[in-house]
mmCIF file of C-alpha atoms and ligand atoms in Angstrom:
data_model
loop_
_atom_site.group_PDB
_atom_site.id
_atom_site.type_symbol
_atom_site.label_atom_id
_atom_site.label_comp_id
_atom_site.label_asym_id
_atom_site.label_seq_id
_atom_site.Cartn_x
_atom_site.Cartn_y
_atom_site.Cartn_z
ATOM 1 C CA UNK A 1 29.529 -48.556 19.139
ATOM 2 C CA UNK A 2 30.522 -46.658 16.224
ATOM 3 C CA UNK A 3 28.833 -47.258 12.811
ATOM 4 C CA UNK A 4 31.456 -48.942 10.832
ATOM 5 C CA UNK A 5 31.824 -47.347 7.202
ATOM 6 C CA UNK A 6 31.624 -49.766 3.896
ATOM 7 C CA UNK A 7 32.304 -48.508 0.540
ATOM 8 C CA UNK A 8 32.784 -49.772 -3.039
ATOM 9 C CA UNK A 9 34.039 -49.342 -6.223
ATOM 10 C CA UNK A 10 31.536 -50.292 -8.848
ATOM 11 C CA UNK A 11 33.254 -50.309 -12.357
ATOM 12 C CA UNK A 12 31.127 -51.857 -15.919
ATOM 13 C CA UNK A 13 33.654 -53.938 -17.449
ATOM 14 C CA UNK A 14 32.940 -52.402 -20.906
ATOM 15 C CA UNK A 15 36.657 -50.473 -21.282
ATOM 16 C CA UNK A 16 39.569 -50.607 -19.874
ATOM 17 C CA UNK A 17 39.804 -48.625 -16.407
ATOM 18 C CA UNK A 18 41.115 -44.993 -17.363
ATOM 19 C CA UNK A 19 42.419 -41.784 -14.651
ATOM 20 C CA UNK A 20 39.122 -40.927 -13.934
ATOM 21 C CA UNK A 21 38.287 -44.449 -12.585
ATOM 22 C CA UNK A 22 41.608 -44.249 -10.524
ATOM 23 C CA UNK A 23 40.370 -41.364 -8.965
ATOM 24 C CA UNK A 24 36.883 -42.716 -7.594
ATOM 25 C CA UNK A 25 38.119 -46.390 -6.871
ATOM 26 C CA UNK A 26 41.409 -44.481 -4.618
ATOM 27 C CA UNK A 27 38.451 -42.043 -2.895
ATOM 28 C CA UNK A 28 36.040 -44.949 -2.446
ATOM 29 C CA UNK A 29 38.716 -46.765 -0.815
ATOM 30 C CA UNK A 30 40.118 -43.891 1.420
ATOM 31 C CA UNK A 31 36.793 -43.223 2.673
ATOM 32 C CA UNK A 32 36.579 -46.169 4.090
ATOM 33 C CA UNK A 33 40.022 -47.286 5.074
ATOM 34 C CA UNK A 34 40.981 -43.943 6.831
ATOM 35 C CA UNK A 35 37.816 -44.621 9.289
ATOM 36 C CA UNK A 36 38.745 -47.941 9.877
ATOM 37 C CA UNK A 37 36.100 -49.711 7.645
ATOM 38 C CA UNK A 38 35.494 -51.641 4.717
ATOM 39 C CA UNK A 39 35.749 -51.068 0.719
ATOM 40 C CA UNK A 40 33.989 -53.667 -1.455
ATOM 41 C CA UNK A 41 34.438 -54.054 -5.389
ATOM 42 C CA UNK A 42 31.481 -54.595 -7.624
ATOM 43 C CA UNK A 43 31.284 -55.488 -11.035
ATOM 44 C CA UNK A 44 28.533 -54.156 -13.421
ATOM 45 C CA UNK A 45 28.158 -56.665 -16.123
ATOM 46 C CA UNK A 46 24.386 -56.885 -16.266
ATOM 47 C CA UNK A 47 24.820 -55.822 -20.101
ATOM 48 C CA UNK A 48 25.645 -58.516 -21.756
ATOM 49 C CA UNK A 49 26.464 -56.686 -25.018
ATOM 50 C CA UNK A 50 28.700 -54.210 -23.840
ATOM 51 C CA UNK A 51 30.774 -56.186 -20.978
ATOM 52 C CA UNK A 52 33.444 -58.440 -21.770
ATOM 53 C CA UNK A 53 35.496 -60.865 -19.555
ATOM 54 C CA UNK A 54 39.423 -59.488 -20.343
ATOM 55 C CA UNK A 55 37.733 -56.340 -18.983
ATOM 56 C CA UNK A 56 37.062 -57.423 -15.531
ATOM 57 C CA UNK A 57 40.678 -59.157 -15.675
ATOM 58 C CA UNK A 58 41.874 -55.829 -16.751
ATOM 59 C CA UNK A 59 40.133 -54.493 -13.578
ATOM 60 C CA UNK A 60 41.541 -56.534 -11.042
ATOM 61 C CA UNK A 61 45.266 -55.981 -12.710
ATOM 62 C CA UNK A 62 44.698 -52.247 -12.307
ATOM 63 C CA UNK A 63 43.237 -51.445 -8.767
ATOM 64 C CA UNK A 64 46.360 -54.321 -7.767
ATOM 65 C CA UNK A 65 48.743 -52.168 -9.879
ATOM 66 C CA UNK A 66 47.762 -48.781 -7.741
ATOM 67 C CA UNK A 67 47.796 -50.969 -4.843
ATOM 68 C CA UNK A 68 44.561 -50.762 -3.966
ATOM 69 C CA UNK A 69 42.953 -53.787 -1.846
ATOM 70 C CA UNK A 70 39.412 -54.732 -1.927
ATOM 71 C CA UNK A 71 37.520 -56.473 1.371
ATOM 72 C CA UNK A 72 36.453 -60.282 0.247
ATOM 73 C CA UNK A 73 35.230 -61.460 -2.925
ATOM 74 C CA UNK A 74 34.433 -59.244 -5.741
ATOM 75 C CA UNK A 75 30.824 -59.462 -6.453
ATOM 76 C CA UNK A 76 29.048 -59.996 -9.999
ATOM 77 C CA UNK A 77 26.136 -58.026 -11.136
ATOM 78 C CA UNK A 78 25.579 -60.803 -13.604
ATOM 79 C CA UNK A 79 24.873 -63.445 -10.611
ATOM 80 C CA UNK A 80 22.301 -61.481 -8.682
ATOM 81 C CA UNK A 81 19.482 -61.645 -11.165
ATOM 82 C CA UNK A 82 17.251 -63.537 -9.303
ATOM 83 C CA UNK A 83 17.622 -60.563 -6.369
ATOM 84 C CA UNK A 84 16.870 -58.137 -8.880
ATOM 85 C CA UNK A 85 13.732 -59.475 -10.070
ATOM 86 C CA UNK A 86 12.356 -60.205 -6.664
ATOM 87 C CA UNK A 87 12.714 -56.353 -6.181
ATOM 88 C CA UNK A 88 10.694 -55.942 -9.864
ATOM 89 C CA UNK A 89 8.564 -58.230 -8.719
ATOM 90 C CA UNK A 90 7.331 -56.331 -5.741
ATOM 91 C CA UNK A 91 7.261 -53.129 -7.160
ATOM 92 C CA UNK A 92 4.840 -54.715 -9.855
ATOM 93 C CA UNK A 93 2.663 -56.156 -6.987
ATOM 94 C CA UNK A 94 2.554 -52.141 -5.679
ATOM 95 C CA UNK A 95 1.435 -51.205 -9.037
ATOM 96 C CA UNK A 96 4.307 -48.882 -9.670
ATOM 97 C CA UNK A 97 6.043 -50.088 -12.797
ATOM 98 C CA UNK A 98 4.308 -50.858 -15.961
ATOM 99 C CA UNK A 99 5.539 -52.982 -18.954
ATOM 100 C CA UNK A 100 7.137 -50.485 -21.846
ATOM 101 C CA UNK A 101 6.795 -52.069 -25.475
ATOM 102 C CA UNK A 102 8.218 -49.153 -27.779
ATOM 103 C CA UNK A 103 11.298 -49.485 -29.587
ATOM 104 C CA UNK A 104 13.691 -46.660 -29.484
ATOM 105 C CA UNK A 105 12.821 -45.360 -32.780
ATOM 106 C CA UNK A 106 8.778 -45.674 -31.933
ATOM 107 C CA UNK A 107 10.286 -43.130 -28.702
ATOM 108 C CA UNK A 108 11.814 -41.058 -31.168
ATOM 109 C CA UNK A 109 9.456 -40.133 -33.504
ATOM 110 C CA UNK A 110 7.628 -39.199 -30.813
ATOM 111 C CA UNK A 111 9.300 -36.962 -29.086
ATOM 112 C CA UNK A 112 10.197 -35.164 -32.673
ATOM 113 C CA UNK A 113 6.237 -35.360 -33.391
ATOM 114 C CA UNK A 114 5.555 -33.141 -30.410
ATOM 115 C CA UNK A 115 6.128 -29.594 -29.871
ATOM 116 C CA UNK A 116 7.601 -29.570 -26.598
ATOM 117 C CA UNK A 117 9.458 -32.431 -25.545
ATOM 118 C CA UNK A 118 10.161 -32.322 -21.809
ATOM 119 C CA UNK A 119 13.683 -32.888 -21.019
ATOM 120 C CA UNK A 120 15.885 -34.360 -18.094
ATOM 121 C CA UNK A 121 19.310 -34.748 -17.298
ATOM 122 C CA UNK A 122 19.853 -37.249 -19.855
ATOM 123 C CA UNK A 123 17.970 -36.009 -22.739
ATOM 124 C CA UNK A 124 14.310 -36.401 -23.653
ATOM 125 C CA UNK A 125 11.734 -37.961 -21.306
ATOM 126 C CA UNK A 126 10.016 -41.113 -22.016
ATOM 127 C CA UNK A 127 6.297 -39.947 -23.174
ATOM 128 C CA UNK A 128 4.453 -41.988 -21.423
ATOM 129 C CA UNK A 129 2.764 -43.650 -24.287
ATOM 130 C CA UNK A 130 2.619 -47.434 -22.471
ATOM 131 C CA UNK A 131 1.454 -45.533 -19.392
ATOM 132 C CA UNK A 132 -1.354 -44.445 -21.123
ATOM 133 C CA UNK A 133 -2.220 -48.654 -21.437
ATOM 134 C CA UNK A 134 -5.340 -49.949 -20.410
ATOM 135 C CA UNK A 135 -4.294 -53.202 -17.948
ATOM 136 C CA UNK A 136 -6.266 -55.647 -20.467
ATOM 137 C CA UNK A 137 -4.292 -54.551 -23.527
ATOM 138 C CA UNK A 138 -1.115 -54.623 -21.240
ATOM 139 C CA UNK A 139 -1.994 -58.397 -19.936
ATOM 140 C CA UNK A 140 -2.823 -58.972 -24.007
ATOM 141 C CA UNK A 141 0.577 -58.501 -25.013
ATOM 142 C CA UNK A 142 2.790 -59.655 -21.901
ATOM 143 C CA UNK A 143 0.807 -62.847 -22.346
ATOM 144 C CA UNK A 144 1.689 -62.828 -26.356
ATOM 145 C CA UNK A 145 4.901 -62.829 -25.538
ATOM 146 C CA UNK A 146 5.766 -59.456 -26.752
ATOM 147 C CA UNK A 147 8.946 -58.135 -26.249
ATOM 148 C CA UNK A 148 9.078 -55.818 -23.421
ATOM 149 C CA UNK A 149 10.835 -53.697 -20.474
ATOM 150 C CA UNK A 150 9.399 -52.606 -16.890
ATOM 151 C CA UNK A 151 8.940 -48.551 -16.425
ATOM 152 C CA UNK A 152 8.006 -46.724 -13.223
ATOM 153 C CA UNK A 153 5.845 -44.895 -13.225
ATOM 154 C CA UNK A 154 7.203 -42.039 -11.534
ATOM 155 C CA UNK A 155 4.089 -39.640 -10.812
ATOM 156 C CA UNK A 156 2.230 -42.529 -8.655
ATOM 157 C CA UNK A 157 5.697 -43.482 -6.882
ATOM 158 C CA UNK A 158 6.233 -40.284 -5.576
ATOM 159 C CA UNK A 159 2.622 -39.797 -4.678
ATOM 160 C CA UNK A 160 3.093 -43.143 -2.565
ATOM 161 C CA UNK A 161 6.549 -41.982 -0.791
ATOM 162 C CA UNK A 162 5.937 -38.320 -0.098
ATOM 163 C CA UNK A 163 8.900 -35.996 0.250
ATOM 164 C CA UNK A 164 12.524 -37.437 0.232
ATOM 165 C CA UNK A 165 16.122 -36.556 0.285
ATOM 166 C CA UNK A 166 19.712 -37.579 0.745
ATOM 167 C CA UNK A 167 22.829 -36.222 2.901
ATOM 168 C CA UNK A 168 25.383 -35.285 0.416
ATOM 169 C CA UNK A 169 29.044 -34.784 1.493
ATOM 170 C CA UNK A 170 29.678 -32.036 -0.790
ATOM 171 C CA UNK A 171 26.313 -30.655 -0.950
ATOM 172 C CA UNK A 172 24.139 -31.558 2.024
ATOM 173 C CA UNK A 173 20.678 -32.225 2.547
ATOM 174 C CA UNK A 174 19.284 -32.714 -1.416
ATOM 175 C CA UNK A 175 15.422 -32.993 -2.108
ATOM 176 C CA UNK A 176 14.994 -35.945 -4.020
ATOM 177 C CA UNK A 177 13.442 -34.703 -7.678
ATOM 178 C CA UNK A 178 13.224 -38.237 -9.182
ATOM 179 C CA UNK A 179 10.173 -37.203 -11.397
ATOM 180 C CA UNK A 180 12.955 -34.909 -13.407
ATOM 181 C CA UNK A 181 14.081 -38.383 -15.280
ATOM 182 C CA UNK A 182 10.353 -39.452 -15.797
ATOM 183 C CA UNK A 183 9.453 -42.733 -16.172
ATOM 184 C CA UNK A 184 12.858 -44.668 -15.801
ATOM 185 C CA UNK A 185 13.544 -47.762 -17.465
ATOM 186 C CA UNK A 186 13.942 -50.529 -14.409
ATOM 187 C CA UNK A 187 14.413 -53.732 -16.664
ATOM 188 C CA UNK A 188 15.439 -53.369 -20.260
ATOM 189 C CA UNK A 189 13.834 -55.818 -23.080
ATOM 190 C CA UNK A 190 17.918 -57.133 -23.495
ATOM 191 C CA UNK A 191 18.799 -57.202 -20.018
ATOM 192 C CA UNK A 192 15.999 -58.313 -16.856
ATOM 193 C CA UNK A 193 17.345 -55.207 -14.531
ATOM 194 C CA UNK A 194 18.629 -51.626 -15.553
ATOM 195 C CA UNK A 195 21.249 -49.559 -13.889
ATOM 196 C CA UNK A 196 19.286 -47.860 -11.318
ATOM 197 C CA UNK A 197 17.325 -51.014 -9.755
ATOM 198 C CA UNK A 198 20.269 -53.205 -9.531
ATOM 199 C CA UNK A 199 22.523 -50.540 -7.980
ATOM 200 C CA UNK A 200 20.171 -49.483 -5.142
ATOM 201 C CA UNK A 201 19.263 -53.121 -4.436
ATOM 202 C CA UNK A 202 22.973 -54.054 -4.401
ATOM 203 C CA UNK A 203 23.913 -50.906 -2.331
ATOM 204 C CA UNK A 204 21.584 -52.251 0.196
ATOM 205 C CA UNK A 205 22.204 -55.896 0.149
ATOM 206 C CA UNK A 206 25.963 -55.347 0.745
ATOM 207 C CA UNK A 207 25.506 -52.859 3.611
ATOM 208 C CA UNK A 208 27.187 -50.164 1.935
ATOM 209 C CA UNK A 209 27.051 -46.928 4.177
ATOM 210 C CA UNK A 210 29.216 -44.581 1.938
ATOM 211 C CA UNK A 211 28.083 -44.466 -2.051
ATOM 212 C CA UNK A 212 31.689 -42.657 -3.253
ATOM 213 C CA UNK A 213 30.991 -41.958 -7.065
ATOM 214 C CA UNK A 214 31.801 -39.254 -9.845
ATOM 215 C CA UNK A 215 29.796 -35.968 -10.272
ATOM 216 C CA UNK A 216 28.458 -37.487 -13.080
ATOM 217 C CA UNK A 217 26.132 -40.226 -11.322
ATOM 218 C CA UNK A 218 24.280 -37.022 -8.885
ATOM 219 C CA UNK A 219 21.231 -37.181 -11.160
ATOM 220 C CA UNK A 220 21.092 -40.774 -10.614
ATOM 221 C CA UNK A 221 20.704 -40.554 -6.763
ATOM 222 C CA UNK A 222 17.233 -38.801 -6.596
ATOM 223 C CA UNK A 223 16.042 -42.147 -8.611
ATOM 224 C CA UNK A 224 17.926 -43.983 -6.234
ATOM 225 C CA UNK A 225 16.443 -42.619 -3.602
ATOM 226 C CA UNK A 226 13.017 -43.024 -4.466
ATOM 227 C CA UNK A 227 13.510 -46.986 -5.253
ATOM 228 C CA UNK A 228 15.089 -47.032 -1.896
ATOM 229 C CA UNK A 229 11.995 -45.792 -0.732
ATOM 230 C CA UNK A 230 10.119 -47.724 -2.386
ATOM 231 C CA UNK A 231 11.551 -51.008 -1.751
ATOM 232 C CA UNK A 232 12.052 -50.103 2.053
ATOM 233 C CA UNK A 233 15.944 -50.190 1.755
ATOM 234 C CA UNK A 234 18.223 -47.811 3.926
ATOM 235 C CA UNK A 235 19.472 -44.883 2.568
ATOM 236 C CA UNK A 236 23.505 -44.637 2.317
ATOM 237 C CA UNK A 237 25.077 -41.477 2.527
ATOM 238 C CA UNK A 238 26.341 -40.152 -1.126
ATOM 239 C CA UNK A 239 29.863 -38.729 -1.579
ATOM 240 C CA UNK A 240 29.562 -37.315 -5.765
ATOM 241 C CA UNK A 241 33.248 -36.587 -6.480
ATOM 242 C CA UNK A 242 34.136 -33.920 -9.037
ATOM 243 C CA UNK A 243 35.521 -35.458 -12.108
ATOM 244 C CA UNK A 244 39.254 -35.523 -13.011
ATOM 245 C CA UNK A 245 39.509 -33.307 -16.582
ATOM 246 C CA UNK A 246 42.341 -32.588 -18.926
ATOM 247 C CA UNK A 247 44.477 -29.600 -20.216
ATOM 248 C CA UNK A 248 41.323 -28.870 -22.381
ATOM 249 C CA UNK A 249 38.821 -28.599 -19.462
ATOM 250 C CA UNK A 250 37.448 -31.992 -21.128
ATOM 251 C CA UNK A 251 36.609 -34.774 -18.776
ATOM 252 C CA UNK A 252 39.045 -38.446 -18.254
ATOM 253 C CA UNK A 253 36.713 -40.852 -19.948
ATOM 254 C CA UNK A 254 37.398 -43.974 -21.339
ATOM 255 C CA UNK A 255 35.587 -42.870 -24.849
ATOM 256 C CA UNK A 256 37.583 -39.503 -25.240
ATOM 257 C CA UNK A 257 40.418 -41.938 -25.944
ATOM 258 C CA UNK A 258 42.390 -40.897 -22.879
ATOM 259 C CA UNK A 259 45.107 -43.315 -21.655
ATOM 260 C CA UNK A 260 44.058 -46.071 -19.933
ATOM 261 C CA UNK A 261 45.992 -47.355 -16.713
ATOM 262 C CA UNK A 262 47.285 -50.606 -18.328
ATOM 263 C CA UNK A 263 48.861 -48.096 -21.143
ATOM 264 C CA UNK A 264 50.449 -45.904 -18.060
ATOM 265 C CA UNK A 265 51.457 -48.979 -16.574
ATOM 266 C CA UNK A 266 53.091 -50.274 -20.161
ATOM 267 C CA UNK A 267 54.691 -46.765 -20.705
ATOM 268 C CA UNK A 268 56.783 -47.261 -16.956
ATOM 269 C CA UNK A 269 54.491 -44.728 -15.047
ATOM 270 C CA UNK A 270 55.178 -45.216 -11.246
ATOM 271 C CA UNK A 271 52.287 -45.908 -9.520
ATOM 272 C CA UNK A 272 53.033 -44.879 -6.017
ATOM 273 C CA UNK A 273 53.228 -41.416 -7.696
ATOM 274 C CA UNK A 274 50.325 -41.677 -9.417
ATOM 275 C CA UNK A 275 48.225 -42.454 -6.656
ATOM 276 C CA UNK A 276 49.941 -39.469 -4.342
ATOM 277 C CA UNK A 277 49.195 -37.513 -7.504
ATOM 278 C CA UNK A 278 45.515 -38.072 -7.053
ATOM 279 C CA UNK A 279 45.198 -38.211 -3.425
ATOM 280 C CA UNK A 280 46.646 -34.412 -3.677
ATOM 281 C CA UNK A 281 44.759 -33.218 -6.438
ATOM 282 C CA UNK A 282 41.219 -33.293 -4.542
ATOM 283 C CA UNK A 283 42.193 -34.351 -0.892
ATOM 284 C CA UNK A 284 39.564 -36.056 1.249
ATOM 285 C CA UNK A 285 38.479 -33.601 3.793
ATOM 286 C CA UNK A 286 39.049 -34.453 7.907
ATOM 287 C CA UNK A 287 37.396 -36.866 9.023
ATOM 288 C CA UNK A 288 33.813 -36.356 9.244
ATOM 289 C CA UNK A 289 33.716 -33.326 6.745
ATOM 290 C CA UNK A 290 32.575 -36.159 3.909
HETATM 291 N N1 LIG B 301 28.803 -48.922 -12.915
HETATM 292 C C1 LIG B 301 28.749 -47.504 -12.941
HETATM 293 C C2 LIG B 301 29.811 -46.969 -13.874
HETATM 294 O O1 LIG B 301 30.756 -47.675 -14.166
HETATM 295 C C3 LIG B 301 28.968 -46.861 -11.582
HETATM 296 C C4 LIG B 301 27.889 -47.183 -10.631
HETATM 297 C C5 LIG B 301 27.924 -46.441 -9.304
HETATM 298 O O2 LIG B 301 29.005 -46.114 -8.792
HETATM 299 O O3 LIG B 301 26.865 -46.232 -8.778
HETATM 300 O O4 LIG B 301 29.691 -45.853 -14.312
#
């Protein structure tokens, strides 16, 4: 019996939904539908400072407005907590994640203190000063009740998993490099989960076969990847779009004050024609080819 594709669309609801989130909700969707499977929508409100309610309305309204249907109930990152900490929870009984106690600005003067800073895709890496913890003054201050996130520590998971990679539609087989973000935050002091833990667990616990996401979120995958590992999860395979950019070469985002869809839809745009627009711009390759 054939395998039978699921996808998703997995928006924050911190902004209204701009082009570039037209783009990958439309590919997510046609990567699915045109094999005769399923797309899902997921919301990503585990932050409870940025996310706002009217947002996820504003969500719904848009993918409806392109006409773009979602499979069954849209699920809540904000409800699956409990699932999220069961997976912290046994990465913590492995010994893999350590509690982190710096501030940001105790991070930064580091980093400025020392002469060569290593850095990853998204700026400086952690230094690895609550690494360097001994377990008694770790248990110390969890049990005082100081505030605190969970780390991995990156050097020990990899030694545990070995060599991994992903099937990339674009790009093919990809080594995972996860140690190239160091130590990754996996729950935040504010917030009991972080982006990467509560993505892969999700991924997994909604059987989703076909992770359709911007260029932007590659980097991400090798992390995802090793939790996958880590946590015994199946790996999905990863379709990294390339990014929808303006006149100026500058890329859609909601921060670089480009329109949003609700002010296309306000201003009479067509939406029919938007959505052929898009579909043309970077067509899906035959079947099969991603
Ligand atoms: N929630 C993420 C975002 O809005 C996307 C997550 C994903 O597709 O993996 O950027």
């Amino acid at each position: 019996m054939p395998e039978s594709v699921i996808s998703r669309f997995a928006p924050s609801p911190t902004g209204r939904l701009h082009l570039g989130h037209a783009f990958s909700a439309l590919r997510a969707h046609d990567v699915a539908r045109t094999r005769g499977g399923r797309f899902l929508l997921r919301i990503e409100d585990i932050d409870p400072t940025r996310c706002r309610p009217d947002h996820v309305t504003g969500i719904f309204e848009d993918l409806r407005w392109l006409g773009i249907e979602w499979d069954g109930e849209p699920v809540f990152q904000s409800r699956r907590l409990p699932l999220y900490a069961g997976a912290l929870d046994r990465l913590k009984a492995a010994g893999l994640v350590y509690p982190c106690f710096c501030t940001r600005a105790r991070i930064a003067a580091e980093i400025a203190a020392s002469a060569a800073a290593p850095h990853g895709p998204d700026g400086a890496l952690y230094p690895g000063t609550c690494r360097r913890l001994a377990e008694a003054e770790r248990a110390a201050r969890v049990a005082a009740g100081e505030a605190h996130g969970w780390r991995l520590d990156v050097a020990r998971a990899t030694a545990t998993t070995g060599p991994l990679s992903w099937q990339d539609a674009a790009a093919g087989e990809i080594v995972a490099t996860p140690e190239i973000h160091g130590d990754v935050v996996l729950a935040r002091k504010d917030a009991p989960t972080s982006y990467h833990l509560a993505v892969t667990v999700d991924d997994a616990a909604q059987g989703v076969t076909d992770v359709v996401r911007g260029h932007d979120l590659f980097a991400a995958t090798h992390v995802h990847r090793l939790l996958q590992a880590l946590l015994a999860l199946p790996t999905p395979r990863y379709h990294h779009h390339p990014l929808l950019l303006d006149e100026r070469g500058e890329r859609l985002a909601k921060r670089a004050g480009s329109p949003t869809l609700a002010s296309m839809r306000a201003e009479g745009v067509d939406a029919a024609e938007l959505v052929r627009g898009l579909r043309s711009r970077f067509p899906l390759p035959a079947k099969g080819g991603e």
